[in-house]
Coordinates of C-alpha atoms in Angstrom, one line a residue:
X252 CA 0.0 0.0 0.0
X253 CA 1.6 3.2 -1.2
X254 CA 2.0 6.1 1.6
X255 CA 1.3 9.6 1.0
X256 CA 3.9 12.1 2.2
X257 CA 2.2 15.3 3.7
X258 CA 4.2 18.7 2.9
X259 CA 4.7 20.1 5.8
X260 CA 5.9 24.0 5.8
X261 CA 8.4 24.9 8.6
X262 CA 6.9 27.4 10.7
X263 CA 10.1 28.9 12.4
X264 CA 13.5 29.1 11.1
X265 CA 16.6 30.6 11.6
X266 CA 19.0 33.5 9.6
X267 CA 21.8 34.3 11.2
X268 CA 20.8 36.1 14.0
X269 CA 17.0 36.8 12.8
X270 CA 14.6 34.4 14.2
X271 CA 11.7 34.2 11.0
X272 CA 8.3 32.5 12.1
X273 CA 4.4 32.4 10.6
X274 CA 2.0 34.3 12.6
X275 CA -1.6 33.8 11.5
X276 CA -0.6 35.2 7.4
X277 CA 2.2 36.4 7.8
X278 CA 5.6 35.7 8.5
X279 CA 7.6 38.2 10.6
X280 CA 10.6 38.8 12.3
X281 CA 12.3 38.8 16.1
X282 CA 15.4 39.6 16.6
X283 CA 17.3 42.0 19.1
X284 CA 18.6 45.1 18.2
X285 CA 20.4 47.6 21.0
X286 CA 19.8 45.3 23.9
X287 CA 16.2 45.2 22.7
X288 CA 14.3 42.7 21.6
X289 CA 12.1 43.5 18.5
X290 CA 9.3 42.1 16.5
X291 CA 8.7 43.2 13.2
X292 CA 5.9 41.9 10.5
X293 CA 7.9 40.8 7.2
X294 CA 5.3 39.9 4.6
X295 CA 3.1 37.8 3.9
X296 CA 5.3 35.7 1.3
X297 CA 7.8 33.5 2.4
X298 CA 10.6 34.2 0.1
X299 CA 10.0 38.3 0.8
X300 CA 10.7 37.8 4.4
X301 CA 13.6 35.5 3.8
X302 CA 15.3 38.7 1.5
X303 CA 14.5 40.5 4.3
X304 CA 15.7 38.5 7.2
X305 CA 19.1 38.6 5.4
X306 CA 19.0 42.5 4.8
X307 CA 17.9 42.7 8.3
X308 CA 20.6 40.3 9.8
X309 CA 23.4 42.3 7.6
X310 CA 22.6 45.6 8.9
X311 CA 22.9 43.9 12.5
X312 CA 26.3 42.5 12.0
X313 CA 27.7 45.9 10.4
X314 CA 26.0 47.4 13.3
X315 CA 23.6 49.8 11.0
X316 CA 20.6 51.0 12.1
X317 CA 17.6 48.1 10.3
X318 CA 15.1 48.9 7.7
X319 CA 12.5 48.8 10.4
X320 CA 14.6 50.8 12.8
X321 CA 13.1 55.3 13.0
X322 CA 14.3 57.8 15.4
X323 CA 11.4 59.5 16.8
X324 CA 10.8 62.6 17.4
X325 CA 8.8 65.3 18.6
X326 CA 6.5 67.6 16.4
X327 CA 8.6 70.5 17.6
X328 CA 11.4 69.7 16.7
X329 CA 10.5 68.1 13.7
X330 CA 9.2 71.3 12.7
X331 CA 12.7 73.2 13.7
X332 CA 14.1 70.9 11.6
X333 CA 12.0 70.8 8.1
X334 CA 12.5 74.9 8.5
X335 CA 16.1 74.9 8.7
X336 CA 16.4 72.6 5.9
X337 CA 14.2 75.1 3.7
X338 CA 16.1 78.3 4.6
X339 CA 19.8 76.5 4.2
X340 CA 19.7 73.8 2.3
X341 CA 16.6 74.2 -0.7
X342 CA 17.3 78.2 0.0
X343 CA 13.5 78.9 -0.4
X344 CA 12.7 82.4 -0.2
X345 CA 12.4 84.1 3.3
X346 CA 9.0 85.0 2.5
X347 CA 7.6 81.6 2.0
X348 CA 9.6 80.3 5.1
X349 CA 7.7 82.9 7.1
X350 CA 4.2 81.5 5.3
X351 CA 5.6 77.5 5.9
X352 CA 6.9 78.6 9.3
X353 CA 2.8 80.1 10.4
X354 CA 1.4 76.9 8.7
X355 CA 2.9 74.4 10.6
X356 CA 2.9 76.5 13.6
X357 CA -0.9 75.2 13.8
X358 CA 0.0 71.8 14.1
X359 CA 2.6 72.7 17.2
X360 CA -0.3 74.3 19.1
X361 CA -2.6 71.0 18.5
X362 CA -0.2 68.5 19.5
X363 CA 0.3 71.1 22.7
X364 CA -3.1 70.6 24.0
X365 CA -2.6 66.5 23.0
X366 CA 0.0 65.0 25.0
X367 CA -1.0 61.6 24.2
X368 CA 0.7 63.0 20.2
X369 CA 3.5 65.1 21.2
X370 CA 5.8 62.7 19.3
X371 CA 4.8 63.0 15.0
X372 CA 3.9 59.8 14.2
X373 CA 1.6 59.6 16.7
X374 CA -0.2 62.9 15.4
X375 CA -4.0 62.0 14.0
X376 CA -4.3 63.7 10.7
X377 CA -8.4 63.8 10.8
X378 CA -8.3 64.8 14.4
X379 CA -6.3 67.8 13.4
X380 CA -7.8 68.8 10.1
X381 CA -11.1 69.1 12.5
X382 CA -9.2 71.3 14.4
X383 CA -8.2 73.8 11.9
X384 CA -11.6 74.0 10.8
X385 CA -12.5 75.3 14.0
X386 CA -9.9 77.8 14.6
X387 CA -10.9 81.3 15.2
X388 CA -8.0 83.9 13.5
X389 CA -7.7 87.8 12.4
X390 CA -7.6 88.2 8.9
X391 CA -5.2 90.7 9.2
X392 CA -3.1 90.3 12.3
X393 CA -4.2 92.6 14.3
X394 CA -5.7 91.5 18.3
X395 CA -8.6 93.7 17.6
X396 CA -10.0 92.7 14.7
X397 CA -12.9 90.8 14.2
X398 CA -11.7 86.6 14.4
X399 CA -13.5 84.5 11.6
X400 CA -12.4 80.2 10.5
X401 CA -9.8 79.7 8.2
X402 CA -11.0 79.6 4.4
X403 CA -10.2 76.5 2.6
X404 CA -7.6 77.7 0.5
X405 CA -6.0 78.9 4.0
X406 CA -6.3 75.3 5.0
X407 CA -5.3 73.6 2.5
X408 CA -2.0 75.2 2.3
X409 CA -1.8 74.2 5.8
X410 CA -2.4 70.3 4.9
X411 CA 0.0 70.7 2.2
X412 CA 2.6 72.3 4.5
X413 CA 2.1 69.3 6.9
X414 CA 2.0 66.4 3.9
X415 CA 5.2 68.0 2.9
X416 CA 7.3 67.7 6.1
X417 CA 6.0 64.4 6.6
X418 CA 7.4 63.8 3.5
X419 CA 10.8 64.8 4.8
X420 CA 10.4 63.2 7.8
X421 CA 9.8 60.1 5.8
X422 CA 12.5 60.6 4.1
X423 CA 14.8 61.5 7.0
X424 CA 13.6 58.6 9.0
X425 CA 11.6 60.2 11.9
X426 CA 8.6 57.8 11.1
X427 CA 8.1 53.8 11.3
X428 CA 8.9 51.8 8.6
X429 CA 6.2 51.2 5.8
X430 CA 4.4 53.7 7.8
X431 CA 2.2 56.2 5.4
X432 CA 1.9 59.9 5.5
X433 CA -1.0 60.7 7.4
X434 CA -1.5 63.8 5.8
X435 CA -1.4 62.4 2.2
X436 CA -4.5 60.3 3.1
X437 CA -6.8 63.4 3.5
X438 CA -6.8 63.7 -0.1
X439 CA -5.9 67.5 0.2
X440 CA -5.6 68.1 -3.7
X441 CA -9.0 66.5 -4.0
X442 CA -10.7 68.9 -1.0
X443 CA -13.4 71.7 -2.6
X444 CA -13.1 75.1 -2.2
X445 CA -16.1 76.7 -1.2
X446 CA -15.3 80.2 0.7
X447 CA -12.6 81.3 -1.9
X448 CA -13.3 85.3 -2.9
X449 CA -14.4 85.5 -6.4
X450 CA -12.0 87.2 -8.4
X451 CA -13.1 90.6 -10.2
X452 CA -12.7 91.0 -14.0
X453 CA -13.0 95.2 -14.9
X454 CA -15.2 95.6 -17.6
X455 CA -14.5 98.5 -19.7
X456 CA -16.5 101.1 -18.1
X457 CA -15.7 100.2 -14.4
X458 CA -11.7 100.6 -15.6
X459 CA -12.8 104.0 -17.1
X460 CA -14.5 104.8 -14.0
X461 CA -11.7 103.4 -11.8
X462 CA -8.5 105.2 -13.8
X463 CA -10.4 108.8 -14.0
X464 CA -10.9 108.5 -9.8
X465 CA -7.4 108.2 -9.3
X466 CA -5.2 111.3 -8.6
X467 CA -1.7 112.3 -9.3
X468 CA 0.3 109.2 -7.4
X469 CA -2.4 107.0 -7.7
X470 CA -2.9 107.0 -11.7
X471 CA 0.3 106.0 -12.9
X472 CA 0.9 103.1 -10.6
X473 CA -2.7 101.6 -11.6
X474 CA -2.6 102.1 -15.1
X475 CA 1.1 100.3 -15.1
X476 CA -0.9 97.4 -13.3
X477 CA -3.2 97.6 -15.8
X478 CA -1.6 97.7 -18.8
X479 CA 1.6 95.1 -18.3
X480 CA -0.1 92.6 -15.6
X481 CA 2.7 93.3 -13.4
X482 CA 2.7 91.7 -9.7
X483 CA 2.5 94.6 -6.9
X484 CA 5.7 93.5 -5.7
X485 CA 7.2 94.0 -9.3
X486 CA 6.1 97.2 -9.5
X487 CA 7.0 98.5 -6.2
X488 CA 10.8 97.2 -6.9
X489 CA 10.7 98.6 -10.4
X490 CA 13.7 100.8 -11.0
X491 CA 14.4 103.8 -13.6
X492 CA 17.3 101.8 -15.2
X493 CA 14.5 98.8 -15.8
X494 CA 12.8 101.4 -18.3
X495 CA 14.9 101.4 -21.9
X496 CA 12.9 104.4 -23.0
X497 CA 15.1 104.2 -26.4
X498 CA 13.6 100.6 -27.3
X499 CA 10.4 101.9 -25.7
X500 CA 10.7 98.2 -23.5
X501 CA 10.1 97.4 -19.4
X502 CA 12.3 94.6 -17.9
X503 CA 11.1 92.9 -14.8
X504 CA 14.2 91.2 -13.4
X505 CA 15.3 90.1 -9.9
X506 CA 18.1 92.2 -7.5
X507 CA 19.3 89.6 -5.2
X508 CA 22.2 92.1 -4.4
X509 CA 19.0 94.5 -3.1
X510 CA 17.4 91.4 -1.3
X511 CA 14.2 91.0 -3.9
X512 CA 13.4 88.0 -6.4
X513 CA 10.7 88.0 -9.2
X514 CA 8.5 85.0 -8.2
X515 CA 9.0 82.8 -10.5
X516 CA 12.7 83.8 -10.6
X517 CA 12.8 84.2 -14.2
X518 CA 13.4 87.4 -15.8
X519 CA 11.1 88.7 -18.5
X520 CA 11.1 92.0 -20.9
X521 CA 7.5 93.4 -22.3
X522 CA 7.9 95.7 -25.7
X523 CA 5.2 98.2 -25.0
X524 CA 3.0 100.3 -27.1
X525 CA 3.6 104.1 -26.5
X526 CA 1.2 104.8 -24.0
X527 CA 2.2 102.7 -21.3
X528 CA 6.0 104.5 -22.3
X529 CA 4.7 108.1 -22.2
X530 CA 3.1 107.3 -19.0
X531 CA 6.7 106.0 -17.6
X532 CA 8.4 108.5 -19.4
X533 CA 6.0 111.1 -17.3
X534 CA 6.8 109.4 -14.1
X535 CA 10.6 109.4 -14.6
X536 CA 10.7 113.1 -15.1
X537 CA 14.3 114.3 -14.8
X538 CA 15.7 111.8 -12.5
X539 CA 18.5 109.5 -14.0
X540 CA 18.8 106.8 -11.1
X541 CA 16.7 105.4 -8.6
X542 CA 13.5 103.9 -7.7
X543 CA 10.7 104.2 -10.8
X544 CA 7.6 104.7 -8.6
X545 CA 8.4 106.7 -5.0
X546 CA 5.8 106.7 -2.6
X547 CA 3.5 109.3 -1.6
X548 CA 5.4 110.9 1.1
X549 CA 8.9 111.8 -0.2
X550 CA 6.9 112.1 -4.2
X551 CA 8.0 116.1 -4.1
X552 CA 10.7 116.3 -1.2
X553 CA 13.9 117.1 -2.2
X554 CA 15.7 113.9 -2.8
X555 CA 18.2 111.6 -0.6
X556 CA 21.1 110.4 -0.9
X557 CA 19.6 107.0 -1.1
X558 CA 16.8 108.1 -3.1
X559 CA 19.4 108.6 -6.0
X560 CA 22.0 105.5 -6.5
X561 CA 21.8 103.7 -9.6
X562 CA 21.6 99.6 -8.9
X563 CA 25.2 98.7 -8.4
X564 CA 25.4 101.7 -5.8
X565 CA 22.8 100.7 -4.0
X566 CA 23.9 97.4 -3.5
X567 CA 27.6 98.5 -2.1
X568 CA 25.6 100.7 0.1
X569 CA 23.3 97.6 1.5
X570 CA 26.4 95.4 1.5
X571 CA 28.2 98.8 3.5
X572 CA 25.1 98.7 6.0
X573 CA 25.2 94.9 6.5
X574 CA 28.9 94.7 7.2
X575 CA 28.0 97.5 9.7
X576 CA 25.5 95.4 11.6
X577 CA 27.7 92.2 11.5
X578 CA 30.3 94.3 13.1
X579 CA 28.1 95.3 16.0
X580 CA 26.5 92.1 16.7
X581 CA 30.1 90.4 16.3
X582 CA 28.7 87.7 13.7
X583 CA 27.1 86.8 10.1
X584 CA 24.0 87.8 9.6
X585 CA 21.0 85.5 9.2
X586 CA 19.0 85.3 6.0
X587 CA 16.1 87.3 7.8
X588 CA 18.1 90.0 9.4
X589 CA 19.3 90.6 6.0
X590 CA 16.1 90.4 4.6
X591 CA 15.1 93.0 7.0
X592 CA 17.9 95.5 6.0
X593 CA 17.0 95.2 2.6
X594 CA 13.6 96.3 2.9
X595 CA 15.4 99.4 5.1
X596 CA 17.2 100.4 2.1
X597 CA 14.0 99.9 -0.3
X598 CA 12.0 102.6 2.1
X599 CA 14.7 105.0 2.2
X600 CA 15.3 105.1 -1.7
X601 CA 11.6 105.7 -1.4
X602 CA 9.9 102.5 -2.8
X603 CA 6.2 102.3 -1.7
X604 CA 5.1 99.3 0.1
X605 CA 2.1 96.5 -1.2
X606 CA 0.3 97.3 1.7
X607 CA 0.5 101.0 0.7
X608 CA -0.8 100.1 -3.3
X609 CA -3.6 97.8 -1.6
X610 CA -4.8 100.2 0.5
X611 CA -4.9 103.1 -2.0
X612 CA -6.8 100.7 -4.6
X613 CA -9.1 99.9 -2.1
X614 CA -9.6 103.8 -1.7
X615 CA -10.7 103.8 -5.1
X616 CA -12.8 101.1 -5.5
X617 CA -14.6 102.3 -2.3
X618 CA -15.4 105.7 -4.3
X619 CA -16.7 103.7 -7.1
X620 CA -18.9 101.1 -5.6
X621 CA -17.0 98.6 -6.0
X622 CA -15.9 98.3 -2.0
X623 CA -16.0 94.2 -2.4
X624 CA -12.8 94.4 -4.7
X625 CA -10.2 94.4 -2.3
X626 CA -6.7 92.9 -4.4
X627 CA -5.0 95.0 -6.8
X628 CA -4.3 91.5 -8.6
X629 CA -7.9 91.7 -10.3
X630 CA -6.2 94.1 -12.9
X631 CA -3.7 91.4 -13.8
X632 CA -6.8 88.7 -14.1
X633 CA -8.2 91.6 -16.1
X634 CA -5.5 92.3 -18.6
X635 CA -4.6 88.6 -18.7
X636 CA -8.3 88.2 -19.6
X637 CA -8.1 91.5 -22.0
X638 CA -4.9 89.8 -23.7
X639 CA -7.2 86.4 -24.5
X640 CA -10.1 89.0 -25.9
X641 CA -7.8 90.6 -28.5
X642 CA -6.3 87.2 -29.4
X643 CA -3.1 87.3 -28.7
X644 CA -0.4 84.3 -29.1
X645 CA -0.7 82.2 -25.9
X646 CA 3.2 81.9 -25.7
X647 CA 3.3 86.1 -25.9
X648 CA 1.1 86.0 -23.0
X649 CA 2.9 83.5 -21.1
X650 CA 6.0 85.4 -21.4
X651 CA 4.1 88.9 -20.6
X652 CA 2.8 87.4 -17.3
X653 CA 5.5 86.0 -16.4
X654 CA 4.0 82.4 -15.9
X655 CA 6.2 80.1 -14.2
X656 CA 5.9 76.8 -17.0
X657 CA 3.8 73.8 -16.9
X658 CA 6.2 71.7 -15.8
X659 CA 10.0 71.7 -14.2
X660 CA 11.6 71.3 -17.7
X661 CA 8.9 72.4 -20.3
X662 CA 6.9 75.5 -20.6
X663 CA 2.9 75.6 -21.4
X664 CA 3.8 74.8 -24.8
X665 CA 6.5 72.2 -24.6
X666 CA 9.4 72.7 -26.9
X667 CA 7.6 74.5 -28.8
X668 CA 8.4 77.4 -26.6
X669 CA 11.6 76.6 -26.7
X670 CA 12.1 77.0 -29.8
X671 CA 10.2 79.9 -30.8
X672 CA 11.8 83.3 -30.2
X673 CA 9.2 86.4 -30.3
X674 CA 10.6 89.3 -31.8
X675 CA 10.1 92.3 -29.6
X676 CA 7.7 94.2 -32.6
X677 CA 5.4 91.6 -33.3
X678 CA 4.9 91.2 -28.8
X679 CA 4.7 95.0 -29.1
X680 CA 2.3 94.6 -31.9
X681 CA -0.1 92.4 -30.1
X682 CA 0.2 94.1 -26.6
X683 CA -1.2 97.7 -28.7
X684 CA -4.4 95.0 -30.2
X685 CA -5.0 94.7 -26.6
X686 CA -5.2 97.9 -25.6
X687 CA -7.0 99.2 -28.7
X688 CA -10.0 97.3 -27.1
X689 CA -10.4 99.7 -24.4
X690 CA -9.9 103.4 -26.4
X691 CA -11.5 105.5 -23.3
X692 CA -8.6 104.7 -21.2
X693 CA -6.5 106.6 -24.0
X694 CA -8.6 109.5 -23.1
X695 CA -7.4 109.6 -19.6
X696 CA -3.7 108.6 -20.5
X697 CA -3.7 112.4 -22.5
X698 CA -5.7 113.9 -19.9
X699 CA -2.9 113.0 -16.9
X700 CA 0.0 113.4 -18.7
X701 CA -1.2 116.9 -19.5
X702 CA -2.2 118.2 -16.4
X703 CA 1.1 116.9 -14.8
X704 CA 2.9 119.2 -17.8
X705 CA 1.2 121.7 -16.8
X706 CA 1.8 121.5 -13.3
X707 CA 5.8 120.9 -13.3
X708 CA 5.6 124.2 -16.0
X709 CA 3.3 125.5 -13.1
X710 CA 5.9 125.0 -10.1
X711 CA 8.7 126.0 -12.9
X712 CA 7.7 129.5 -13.2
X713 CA 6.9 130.2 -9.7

């Protein structure tokens, strides 16, 4: 009578110093590490855990830290150190370490009133996404003001700020092994927006209405907006040697030397059509150096010595004024305090601050009716709108925006972009279609820049 043999699997086994046995499924792993002893789920296939025993029984006899082996570590300091990786070793911009640096802050203060989560991977990612939904902030700041919830645009930067140092964390070894990113479950690309401000497109007659409010200061700076789509911040760090009046062409270019980057980092130069140049040729005047637009205050006051250095001076006197400081604290600066005396030198050359443009626009609109636009961004919407109504190329108004491109490597376009070179008269060309759509605001443009004639003639005589 034949006998059957019964295959029998070995349940426990041996490599090298790792101990591998089944456990309900799945086979998984004891072994001491440190002194410790440790248990750690393999896979659920035999021949996995088996490559992972070895791996796991090499790293013991180099004495390496395992594969399943994390450091933890608190959300604090965790958060100290996803910062200072930003500011010195991806050099991201002081600005958005400030906005990274108030983002996270929110998850310090949660796992402050939860001890049981003090250490980051113990932080509940639902538990604190409800708690950011009922936080009670100042939209501007100030203690006084009346305290509303976040928006969901506010928290969802927030959730992405947290998925991202996760990420690092992740990356860096602060979390368990195989262990996901508890802020990538939420699905924060995927979450609706439901609070966001709608953005304001100027029809024709509210521009009209807007441009012929303004006065003196106020007209130049928002017909510049208007016309070029220029950021605030691009405008305020404008300088008169950014103007080539003789090719009638505005370049918008970072001065890291003067502590300010374009956004996008990428320099870009817009042809324009004569108006927008006689405006700037009006607000240049006679000076030869200096900032384009000054503010308000120091407009007609005799100027500073500050208020006068061409680009290359002005940086010698900010490097002069940080060698100054570095001496009296007896160190280097910090990114910050440099960032700091930067914007010192910006104010006394006389540059005008966002807030300043924001709160004048709002001035206006106020006197108009239209007190719900806040953001002097609507007139880039506007003219980037205005520049799809006259038909222009999409690659000249990707490069008049100042767009950063689709992707790391390609622009909007692909190589196509690449390869294509716009000459500067056919961008001029389609910049004047554009404005051609809206011939009232010509009206105005003569109507300024002839009453400010006739004013400096004015102050001449007397």
């Amino acid at each position: 009578m034949a006998t059957r043999k019964h295959s029998k699997e070995k349940k426990r086994f041996r490599i090298g110093s790792v101990s591998v046995y089944k456990h309900r499924r799945s086979w998984w792993l004891y072994y001491r590490e440190n002194g410790a002893a440790r248990r750690r789920r393999a896979s659920q296939s035999l021949e996995e855990a088996r490559v992972i025993a070895a791996e796991v029984n090499a790293q013991l006899a180099g004495n390496r830290p395992t594969i399943f082996s994390f450091q933890p570590i608190s959300v604090e300091d965790l958060t100290h150190r996803w910062l200072d990786y930003h500011e010195h070793v991806r050099r991201s911009s002081v600005a958005t370490c400030q906005r990274y640096r108030t983002a996270v802050e929110y998850l310090v203060r949660f796992v402050g009133n939860e001890p049981s989560c003090r250490c980051a991977h113990k932080v509940n990612a639902e538990a604190f996404l409800r708690y950011v939904r009922a936080v009670q902030v100042a939209p501007n700041g100030h203690r006084n003001a009346r305290k509303r919830g976040l928006r969901d645009k506010g928290i969802k930067f927030i959730l992405g700020a947290c998925r991202s140092m996760y990420g690092f964390a992740h990356s860096h070894r602060f979390l368990p092994p195989y262990a996901d990113n508890p802020f990538a479950a939420l699905a924060v690309d995927r979450m609706p927006v439901e609070d966001a401000k709608r953005i304001h497109v100027f029809a024709a007659a509210e521009e009209f209405s807007f441009l012929s409010a303004c006065d003196d200061w106020q007209f130049p700076v928002f017909y510049i907006l208007a016309k070029t789509g220029l950021r605030s911040g691009e405008l305020a760090h404008l300088l008169i040697e950014d103007i080539d009046l003789v090719n009638e062409t505005l370049h918008v270019r970072s001065k890291s030397e003067l502590g300010w980057q374009v956004k996008t980092r990428n320099a870009r130069s817009i042809p324009l059509p004569p108006e927008p140049i006689a405006v700037l040729q009006h607000v240049i005047g006679q000076r030869r150096e200096g900032v384009l637009f000054l503010r308000r205050s120091v407009q007609d006051q005799p100027a500073d010595h500050v208020m006068t250095l061409s680009r290359d001076a002005s940086a010698a006197e900010l490097a002069q004024r940080a060698d100054c400081l570095s001496d009296t604290l007896g160190r280097q600066l910090t990114r910050v305090e440099s960032f700091r005396l930067a914007k010192r030198l910006w104010r006394d050359a006389g540059a005008a601050k966002t807030d300043t443009i924001r709160t004048e626009f709002m001035r206006i609109t106020r006197s108009i009716g239209l007190g719900h636009v806040t953001a002097p961004k609507c007139w880039r919407h506007t003219f980037a709108t205005l520049l799809q109504e006259a038909g222009v190329d999409p690659l000249i108004r990707q490069q008049t925006m100042g767009h950063a491109p689709a992707g790391p490597r390609a622009g909007a376009l692909g190589m196509t972009a690449h390869y294509t070179h716009t000459q500067a008269k056919v961008h001029r060309r389609q910049l004047a279609s554009a404005l051609s759509l809206r011939p009232r605001t010509s009206d105005i443009v003569a109507d300024q820049i002839g009453n400010g004639a006739k004013t400096e003639q004015k102050g001449e005589q007397q």
